[in-house]
Amino acid sequence: MDLHELPPRRLLVVGLLAILPLAWYGLEGSLTAGVVSAVNVLLILTCLYVAFSPVEGHEEHGTNGAAS
């Protein structure tokens, strides 16, 4: 399986792995900073997930995406 074959929305789930070091940082260092950082990561991943969602009523035209 090649990474180029997977849809971008599925690859964004890999971004959730960023929570693991943040949890370690929050438990070992500042809990408040860890929580704020985790919320930021979740917000960024949510925005990217929505940005890569398919658009209703959008049809691809040709190879360059220009409508004719």
XYZ file of N, CA, C and O in Angstrom:
272
model
N 0.837 -1.174 0.000
C 0.000 0.000 0.000
C 0.885 1.241 0.000
O 1.805 1.366 0.783
N 0.572 2.168 -0.893
C 1.344 3.389 -1.040
C 0.581 4.546 -0.390
O -0.647 4.608 -0.460
N 1.312 5.482 0.214
C 0.658 6.623 0.859
C -0.049 7.517 -0.144
O -1.000 8.209 0.207
N 0.394 7.503 -1.393
C -0.240 8.335 -2.408
C -1.633 7.837 -2.771
O -2.415 8.577 -3.350
N -1.942 6.599 -2.430
C -3.244 6.029 -2.759
C -4.311 6.374 -1.724
O -5.494 6.268 -1.994
N -3.905 6.784 -0.535
C -4.861 7.087 0.523
C -5.420 8.495 0.368
O -4.704 9.415 0.001
N -6.699 8.675 0.673
C -7.285 10.015 0.626
C -6.689 10.903 1.730
O -6.330 10.417 2.807
N -6.597 12.217 1.484
C -6.013 13.124 2.475
C -6.733 13.103 3.819
O -6.107 13.249 4.863
N -8.035 12.908 3.800
C -8.776 12.917 5.066
C -8.365 11.751 5.952
O -8.357 11.874 7.174
N -8.017 10.618 5.378
C -7.569 9.481 6.192
C -6.166 9.710 6.720
O -5.830 9.281 7.813
N -5.346 10.386 5.948
C -3.987 10.660 6.401
C -3.965 11.669 7.545
O -3.034 11.686 8.350
N -4.985 12.510 7.638
C -5.043 13.481 8.732
C -5.195 12.804 10.086
O -4.811 13.358 11.113
N -5.736 11.608 10.096
C -5.892 10.872 11.343
C -4.516 10.579 11.952
O -4.364 10.501 13.168
N -3.504 10.462 11.103
C -2.146 10.255 11.588
C -1.714 11.446 12.443
O -0.916 11.303 13.374
N -2.260 12.599 12.158
C -1.944 13.791 12.948
C -2.346 13.660 14.406
O -1.807 14.350 15.271
N -3.280 12.768 14.685
C -3.677 12.542 16.072
C -2.542 11.939 16.889
O -2.550 12.014 18.123
N -1.560 11.374 16.222
C -0.397 10.860 16.937
C 0.387 11.985 17.618
O 1.175 11.722 18.522
N 0.167 13.214 17.207
C 0.826 14.356 17.842
C 0.339 14.556 19.272
O 0.993 15.238 20.062
N -0.776 13.953 19.623
C -1.309 14.072 20.983
C -0.422 13.316 21.978
O -0.308 13.716 23.136
N 0.220 12.245 21.533
C 1.053 11.450 22.447
C 2.203 12.252 23.063
O 2.349 12.271 24.293
N 3.035 12.939 22.271
C 4.083 13.733 22.909
C 3.524 14.893 23.731
O 4.124 15.297 24.732
N 2.362 15.407 23.322
C 1.750 16.486 24.103
C 1.277 15.981 25.461
O 1.353 16.695 26.461
N 0.790 14.758 25.495
C 0.382 14.178 26.778
C 1.591 14.001 27.684
O 1.535 14.297 28.883
N 2.686 13.543 27.114
C 3.915 13.380 27.888
C 4.399 14.737 28.395
O 4.774 14.893 29.555
N 4.376 15.736 27.534
C 4.776 17.092 27.918
C 3.875 17.624 29.025
O 4.345 18.244 29.980
N 2.578 17.377 28.897
C 1.647 17.864 29.909
C 1.828 17.181 31.247
O 1.679 17.808 32.300
N 2.144 15.890 31.242
C 2.314 15.161 32.493
C 3.669 15.441 33.142
O 3.782 15.484 34.366
N 4.711 15.617 32.333
C 6.051 15.837 32.866
C 6.328 17.315 33.152
O 7.105 17.627 34.045
N 5.747 18.200 32.379
C 6.018 19.629 32.511
C 4.804 20.355 33.063
O 4.297 20.057 34.140
N 4.337 21.277 32.296
C 3.192 22.094 32.689
C 1.902 21.478 32.148
O 1.741 21.335 30.934
N 1.008 21.133 33.043
C -0.262 20.533 32.625
C -1.079 21.518 31.795
O -1.676 21.146 30.780
N -1.083 22.780 32.194
C -1.848 23.794 31.461
C -1.322 23.948 30.037
O -2.099 24.007 29.086
N -0.003 24.018 29.891
C 0.585 24.163 28.558
C 0.304 22.922 27.711
O 0.068 23.036 26.503
N 0.313 21.756 28.306
C 0.010 20.532 27.578
C -1.418 20.503 27.080
O -1.685 20.093 25.943
N -2.341 20.949 27.906
C -3.757 20.969 27.519
C -3.994 21.988 26.408
O -4.682 21.708 25.419
N -3.402 23.168 26.554
C -3.565 24.207 25.525
C -2.970 23.736 24.197
O -3.570 23.921 23.135
N -1.814 23.106 24.249
C -1.181 22.588 23.029
C -2.029 21.494 22.390
O -2.169 21.444 21.166
N -2.602 20.620 23.187
C -3.453 19.550 22.661
C -4.703 20.122 22.000
O -5.128 19.648 20.940
N -5.287 21.145 22.606
C -6.464 21.797 22.012
C -6.084 22.430 20.675
O -6.839 22.342 19.699
N -4.914 23.056 20.612
C -4.462 23.655 19.350
C -4.285 22.604 18.267
O -4.681 22.815 17.119
N -3.689 21.474 18.602
C -3.508 20.401 17.626
C -4.859 19.891 17.143
O -5.070 19.674 15.951
N -5.800 19.710 18.044
C -7.129 19.241 17.651
C -7.848 20.250 16.757
O -8.521 19.863 15.799
N -7.710 21.535 17.050
C -8.325 22.562 16.209
C -7.725 22.560 14.799
O -8.448 22.637 13.801
N -6.414 22.453 14.719
C -5.749 22.432 13.416
C -6.179 21.208 12.617
O -6.508 21.314 11.425
N -6.192 20.038 13.254
C -6.586 18.821 12.538
C -8.049 18.866 12.109
O -8.403 18.396 11.031
N -8.906 19.441 12.940
C -10.319 19.570 12.580
C -10.484 20.482 11.369
O -11.247 20.173 10.445
N -9.767 21.593 11.356
C -9.842 22.513 10.214
C -9.341 21.854 8.939
O -9.941 22.016 7.874
N -8.257 21.107 9.026
C -7.748 20.411 7.849
C -8.713 19.328 7.381
O -8.902 19.133 6.180
N -9.346 18.642 8.316
C -10.310 17.604 7.967
C -11.484 18.207 7.201
O -11.926 17.670 6.188
N -11.962 19.345 7.668
C -13.076 20.016 6.992
C -12.624 20.565 5.638
O -13.354 20.502 4.649
N -11.402 21.096 5.585
C -10.906 21.672 4.337
C -10.759 20.619 3.240
O -10.924 20.928 2.057
N -10.446 19.390 3.615
C -10.276 18.339 2.628
C -11.559 17.580 2.348
O -11.547 16.591 1.622
N -12.677 18.014 2.896
C -13.939 17.323 2.650
C -14.426 17.632 1.234
O -14.160 18.704 0.690
N -15.148 16.699 0.643
C -15.669 16.949 -0.701
C -16.746 18.036 -0.680
O -17.474 18.184 0.299
N -16.817 18.786 -1.754
C -17.779 19.879 -1.861
C -18.998 19.372 -2.608
O -18.883 18.771 -3.679
N -20.179 19.622 -2.047
C -21.411 19.181 -2.702
C -21.643 19.966 -3.982
O -21.431 21.172 -4.031
N -22.070 19.270 -5.018
C -22.397 19.922 -6.273
C -21.173 20.301 -7.089
O -21.308 20.943 -8.119
N -20.003 19.932 -6.660
C -18.784 20.263 -7.395
C -18.438 19.102 -8.313
O -18.344 17.973 -7.884
N -18.280 19.413 -9.580
C -17.905 18.398 -10.551
C -16.548 18.762 -11.119
O -16.285 19.920 -11.432
N -15.690 17.759 -11.262
C -14.382 18.014 -11.864
C -14.529 18.090 -13.367
O -15.197 17.265 -13.979
N -13.872 19.075 -13.948
C -13.887 19.255 -15.405
C -12.456 19.231 -15.893
O -11.673 20.106 -15.568
N -12.106 18.242 -16.664
C -10.777 18.171 -17.237
C -9.702 17.869 -16.215
O -9.974 17.495 -15.081
N -8.458 18.057 -16.621
C -7.342 17.731 -15.735
C -6.868 18.922 -14.923
O -6.232 18.765 -13.907
N -7.185 20.160 -15.361
C -6.715 21.326 -14.629
C -7.775 21.889 -13.690
O -7.520 22.881 -13.022
N -8.943 21.309 -13.626
C -9.982 21.734 -12.693
C -10.754 22.943 -13.171
O -11.587 23.469 -12.459
N -10.514 23.438 -14.362
C -11.226 24.616 -14.889
C -12.601 24.188 -15.399
O -12.752 23.165 -16.049
N -13.592 24.992 -15.100
C -14.940 24.707 -15.593
C -15.057 25.168 -17.037
O -14.499 26.184 -17.433
N -15.816 24.408 -17.811
C -15.969 24.802 -19.211
C -17.366 25.255 -19.486
O -18.295 25.038 -18.803
